[in-house]
Amino acid sequence: MMRMAVVLSGTGRTLANFLQKSHHGQLLAEVALVISDMEGVRGNHIAEEAGVPLQVLPRERYPIWLFNDKVAELVKEYGIDLVCLAGFLRLLVVPSGFTGRVMNIHPSLLPAFGGKGLYGSRVHAAVIDSGVKVSGCTVHFADAMYDHGPIILQKTLPVSHEDTERTLAERVFVLEQEAYPEAVNLFARGRLLIKDHKVVVDVS
Ligand code: GRF
């Protein structure tokens, strides 16, 4: 079974979804490690309750360069095949040899409404403010920029004039819960190829 590491900073809803899907045999990967850069967050408790090894590297003690070095060490130590960013709020440097093995999910249709500072409800506020009629989520391979890198898959929904940040966030998160495991499963099946900085999904 493919071994994945989940990297988070917060509530861990994405981690909970992976664990639930994995429990029901709907994820072709085992959550083998959780790395958190915040102490006391709900995501850490979810990992502990599920009995998944948890490494907490608090921001106060781990400047980002040290955090990145430590993550690179841990993925080797735990024999990790894929790293999934899940509500991680800093910029992870892709460990050497891990290009195309770090994924992120973002609650908008990238390249729109992404980048540093655009996370959580701020994304949905910007979407509503702009008046776009479609939103959704994007799963992509991470590179050296925030919310950037080859796009694996996107799921869309209509934005209604009645939507608020909260209703939109809820509806997009429902899509995320399908999209992220789907991307992980495509990866596990060897169906994702990166060609000319784009992902080709080989469905044959
Ligand atoms: C989601 O909106 C996801 O798109 C973004 O972080 C949020 C999930 O955080 N990257 P969490 O899993 O609830 O901590």
CSV table of C-alpha atoms and ligand atoms in Angstrom, one decimal:
chain,number,residue,atom,x,y,z
A,1,MET,CA,0.0,0.0,0.0
A,2,MET,CA,1.2,3.5,-0.9
A,3,ARG,CA,2.3,5.5,2.1
A,4,MET,CA,1.3,9.1,2.4
A,5,ALA,CA,2.2,11.9,4.8
A,6,VAL,CA,-0.4,14.7,5.5
A,7,VAL,CA,1.0,18.1,6.4
A,8,LEU,CA,-1.4,20.5,8.2
A,9,SER,CA,-1.7,23.6,10.3
A,10,GLY,CA,-5.2,23.5,11.5
A,11,THR,CA,-8.5,21.8,11.9
A,12,GLY,CA,-7.6,18.7,9.9
A,13,ARG,CA,-11.0,18.1,8.1
A,14,THR,CA,-9.0,17.0,5.1
A,15,LEU,CA,-7.0,14.5,7.2
A,16,ALA,CA,-10.3,13.2,8.8
A,17,ASN,CA,-11.7,12.7,5.3
A,18,PHE,CA,-8.6,10.8,4.1
A,19,LEU,CA,-8.7,8.6,7.3
A,20,GLN,CA,-12.4,7.9,6.8
A,21,LYS,CA,-12.0,7.1,3.1
A,22,SER,CA,-9.0,4.9,4.0
A,23,HIS,CA,-11.1,3.1,6.6
A,24,HIS,CA,-13.8,2.3,4.0
A,25,GLY,CA,-11.3,1.0,1.5
A,26,GLN,CA,-11.8,4.0,-0.8
A,27,LEU,CA,-8.3,5.3,-0.6
A,28,LEU,CA,-5.4,3.5,-2.2
A,29,ALA,CA,-3.0,4.8,0.4
A,30,GLU,CA,-2.3,4.5,4.0
A,31,VAL,CA,-1.9,7.7,6.1
A,32,ALA,CA,1.5,6.8,7.5
A,33,LEU,CA,2.5,10.1,9.0
A,34,VAL,CA,1.0,13.5,10.0
A,35,ILE,CA,3.2,16.5,10.2
A,36,SER,CA,1.8,19.7,11.9
A,37,ASP,CA,3.4,23.1,12.4
A,38,MET,CA,0.9,24.1,15.1
A,39,GLU,CA,0.6,22.9,18.7
A,40,GLY,CA,-2.8,21.9,20.1
A,41,VAL,CA,-4.8,22.1,16.8
A,42,ARG,CA,-7.6,19.7,16.1
A,43,GLY,CA,-5.7,18.1,13.3
A,44,ASN,CA,-3.1,16.8,15.8
A,45,HIS,CA,-5.9,15.2,17.9
A,46,ILE,CA,-7.4,13.6,14.9
A,47,ALA,CA,-4.0,12.0,14.1
A,48,GLU,CA,-3.5,10.8,17.7
A,49,GLU,CA,-7.0,9.4,17.9
A,50,ALA,CA,-6.5,7.4,14.7
A,51,GLY,CA,-3.2,6.1,16.0
A,52,VAL,CA,-1.2,7.7,13.1
A,53,PRO,CA,2.3,8.8,13.9
A,54,LEU,CA,2.3,12.5,14.5
A,55,GLN,CA,5.3,14.9,14.3
A,56,VAL,CA,4.6,18.4,15.7
A,57,LEU,CA,7.1,21.0,14.5
A,58,PRO,CA,5.8,24.2,16.0
A,59,ARG,CA,6.4,27.4,14.0
A,60,GLU,CA,7.9,29.1,17.1
A,61,ARG,CA,10.7,26.6,17.2
A,62,TYR,CA,10.9,25.7,13.5
A,63,PRO,CA,11.6,28.6,11.1
A,64,ILE,CA,10.5,27.5,7.7
A,65,TRP,CA,14.0,26.4,6.5
A,66,LEU,CA,14.3,24.1,9.5
A,67,PHE,CA,10.8,22.8,9.1
A,68,ASN,CA,11.5,22.0,5.4
A,69,ASP,CA,14.8,20.2,6.3
A,70,LYS,CA,12.9,18.2,9.0
A,71,VAL,CA,10.1,17.2,6.6
A,72,ALA,CA,12.7,16.0,4.0
A,73,GLU,CA,14.2,13.8,6.7
A,74,LEU,CA,10.9,12.5,7.9
A,75,VAL,CA,9.6,11.5,4.5
A,76,LYS,CA,12.8,9.4,4.1
A,77,GLU,CA,12.6,8.0,7.6
A,78,TYR,CA,8.9,6.9,7.2
A,79,GLY,CA,9.3,5.7,3.6
A,80,ILE,CA,6.7,8.1,2.3
A,81,ASP,CA,5.6,7.9,-1.3
A,82,LEU,CA,3.3,11.0,-1.5
A,83,VAL,CA,3.0,14.1,0.6
A,84,CYS,CA,-0.4,15.8,0.8
A,85,LEU,CA,-0.7,19.4,2.0
A,86,ALA,CA,-4.0,19.7,3.8
A,87,GLY,CA,-4.7,23.1,5.2
A,88,PHE,CA,-1.0,23.9,5.6
A,89,LEU,CA,-0.5,27.6,5.7
A,90,ARG,CA,3.2,28.1,4.9
A,91,LEU,CA,5.2,27.3,1.8
A,92,LEU,CA,6.7,23.9,1.9
A,93,VAL,CA,9.9,23.4,-0.2
A,94,VAL,CA,9.5,20.2,-2.1
A,95,PRO,CA,12.1,17.8,-0.7
A,96,SER,CA,14.8,16.8,-3.2
A,97,GLY,CA,13.7,13.9,-5.3
A,98,PHE,CA,10.1,14.6,-4.4
A,99,THR,CA,9.1,16.7,-7.4
A,100,GLY,CA,5.7,15.4,-8.5
A,101,ARG,CA,5.1,13.7,-5.2
A,102,VAL,CA,3.7,16.7,-3.2
A,103,MET,CA,0.1,17.6,-3.7
A,104,ASN,CA,-2.0,20.5,-2.5
A,105,ILE,CA,-5.7,21.3,-2.5
A,106,HIS,CA,-7.1,24.8,-2.8
A,107,PRO,CA,-10.7,25.9,-2.5
A,108,SER,CA,-10.9,27.8,-5.8
A,109,LEU,CA,-10.4,27.2,-9.5
A,110,LEU,CA,-6.7,28.0,-9.8
A,111,PRO,CA,-5.0,30.0,-11.1
A,112,ALA,CA,-7.8,32.4,-9.9
A,113,PHE,CA,-8.1,33.3,-6.3
A,114,GLY,CA,-4.9,31.6,-5.0
A,115,GLY,CA,-1.6,32.7,-3.6
A,116,LYS,CA,-0.1,33.9,-0.3
A,117,GLY,CA,-2.8,35.2,2.0
A,118,LEU,CA,-5.6,33.7,0.0
A,119,TYR,CA,-6.8,30.9,2.2
A,120,GLY,CA,-9.9,29.9,4.1
A,121,SER,CA,-12.9,32.3,4.0
A,122,ARG,CA,-10.7,34.9,2.3
A,123,VAL,CA,-10.8,32.9,-0.9
A,124,HIS,CA,-14.6,32.7,-0.9
A,125,ALA,CA,-15.0,36.3,0.0
A,126,ALA,CA,-12.8,37.2,-3.0
A,127,VAL,CA,-14.8,34.9,-5.3
A,128,ILE,CA,-18.1,36.4,-4.2
A,129,ASP,CA,-16.7,39.9,-4.4
A,130,SER,CA,-15.6,39.3,-8.0
A,131,GLY,CA,-19.0,38.2,-9.2
A,132,VAL,CA,-17.8,35.1,-11.0
A,133,LYS,CA,-20.5,32.6,-11.6
A,134,VAL,CA,-18.5,29.4,-11.1
A,135,SER,CA,-16.1,28.3,-8.4
A,136,GLY,CA,-14.8,25.0,-7.1
A,137,CYS,CA,-11.6,23.3,-5.9
A,138,THR,CA,-8.2,22.4,-7.5
A,139,VAL,CA,-5.8,19.6,-6.6
A,140,HIS,CA,-2.4,20.3,-8.0
A,141,PHE,CA,1.2,19.2,-7.6
A,142,ALA,CA,3.1,21.7,-5.4
A,143,ASP,CA,6.1,23.7,-6.7
A,144,ALA,CA,8.1,26.6,-5.3
A,145,MET,CA,5.1,29.1,-5.2
A,146,TYR,CA,1.9,29.2,-3.2
A,147,ASP,CA,-1.1,27.5,-4.9
A,148,HIS,CA,1.0,26.9,-8.0
A,149,GLY,CA,2.1,23.8,-10.0
A,150,PRO,CA,0.7,21.3,-12.5
A,151,ILE,CA,-3.1,21.0,-12.0
A,152,ILE,CA,-4.3,17.4,-11.5
A,153,LEU,CA,-8.0,17.9,-11.3
A,154,GLN,CA,-10.7,20.5,-10.6
A,155,LYS,CA,-14.3,20.2,-9.6
A,156,THR,CA,-16.8,23.1,-10.2
A,157,LEU,CA,-20.0,24.4,-8.8
A,158,PRO,CA,-22.2,27.4,-9.7
A,159,VAL,CA,-22.0,30.5,-7.5
A,160,SER,CA,-25.4,31.9,-6.7
A,161,HIS,CA,-26.2,35.5,-5.8
A,162,GLU,CA,-27.5,34.1,-2.5
A,163,ASP,CA,-24.2,32.5,-1.6
A,164,THR,CA,-22.2,33.8,1.4
A,165,GLU,CA,-18.6,33.0,2.3
A,166,ARG,CA,-20.0,30.4,4.6
A,167,THR,CA,-22.4,28.6,2.2
A,168,LEU,CA,-19.8,28.7,-0.6
A,169,ALA,CA,-17.1,27.3,1.8
A,170,GLU,CA,-19.4,24.5,2.8
A,171,ARG,CA,-20.3,23.5,-0.8
A,172,VAL,CA,-16.7,23.7,-2.0
A,173,PHE,CA,-15.5,21.6,0.9
A,174,VAL,CA,-18.0,18.8,-0.2
A,175,LEU,CA,-16.3,18.8,-3.6
A,176,GLU,CA,-12.9,18.8,-2.0
A,177,GLN,CA,-13.7,15.6,-0.1
A,178,GLU,CA,-14.2,13.8,-3.4
A,179,ALA,CA,-11.5,15.6,-5.4
A,180,TYR,CA,-8.5,15.0,-3.1
A,181,PRO,CA,-8.9,11.2,-2.6
A,182,GLU,CA,-9.6,10.9,-6.3
A,183,ALA,CA,-6.3,12.6,-7.1
A,184,VAL,CA,-4.5,10.4,-4.6
A,185,ASN,CA,-6.0,7.3,-6.1
A,186,LEU,CA,-5.0,8.4,-9.7
A,187,PHE,CA,-1.4,8.9,-8.4
A,188,ALA,CA,-1.5,5.5,-6.6
A,189,ARG,CA,-2.6,3.9,-9.9
A,190,GLY,CA,0.3,5.5,-11.7
A,191,ARG,CA,-2.1,7.5,-13.9
A,192,LEU,CA,-0.6,10.9,-13.5
A,193,LEU,CA,2.2,12.0,-15.8
A,194,ILE,CA,3.8,15.5,-15.8
A,195,LYS,CA,4.5,16.7,-19.3
A,196,ASP,CA,5.5,20.2,-20.2
A,197,HIS,CA,4.7,21.4,-16.6
A,198,LYS,CA,1.1,20.0,-17.1
A,199,VAL,CA,-0.5,16.9,-15.7
A,200,VAL,CA,-1.7,14.4,-18.2
A,201,VAL,CA,-4.2,12.0,-16.7
A,202,ASP,CA,-3.8,8.7,-18.4
A,203,VAL,CA,-7.1,6.9,-18.1
A,204,SER,CA,-6.2,4.0,-20.4
B,1,GRF,C1,-9.4,23.6,2.6
B,1,GRF,O1,-10.2,24.7,2.3
B,1,GRF,C2,-8.4,23.4,1.7
B,1,GRF,O2,-8.7,23.7,0.4
B,1,GRF,C3,-7.3,24.2,2.2
B,1,GRF,O3,-7.4,24.1,3.6
B,1,GRF,C4,-8.7,23.8,3.9
B,1,GRF,C5,-8.8,22.6,4.7
B,1,GRF,O4,-8.2,22.7,6.0
B,1,GRF,N1,-6.0,23.9,1.6
B,1,GRF,P1,-8.5,21.6,7.1
B,1,GRF,O5,-8.3,20.2,6.4
B,1,GRF,O6,-9.9,21.7,7.6
B,1,GRF,O7,-7.4,21.8,8.1
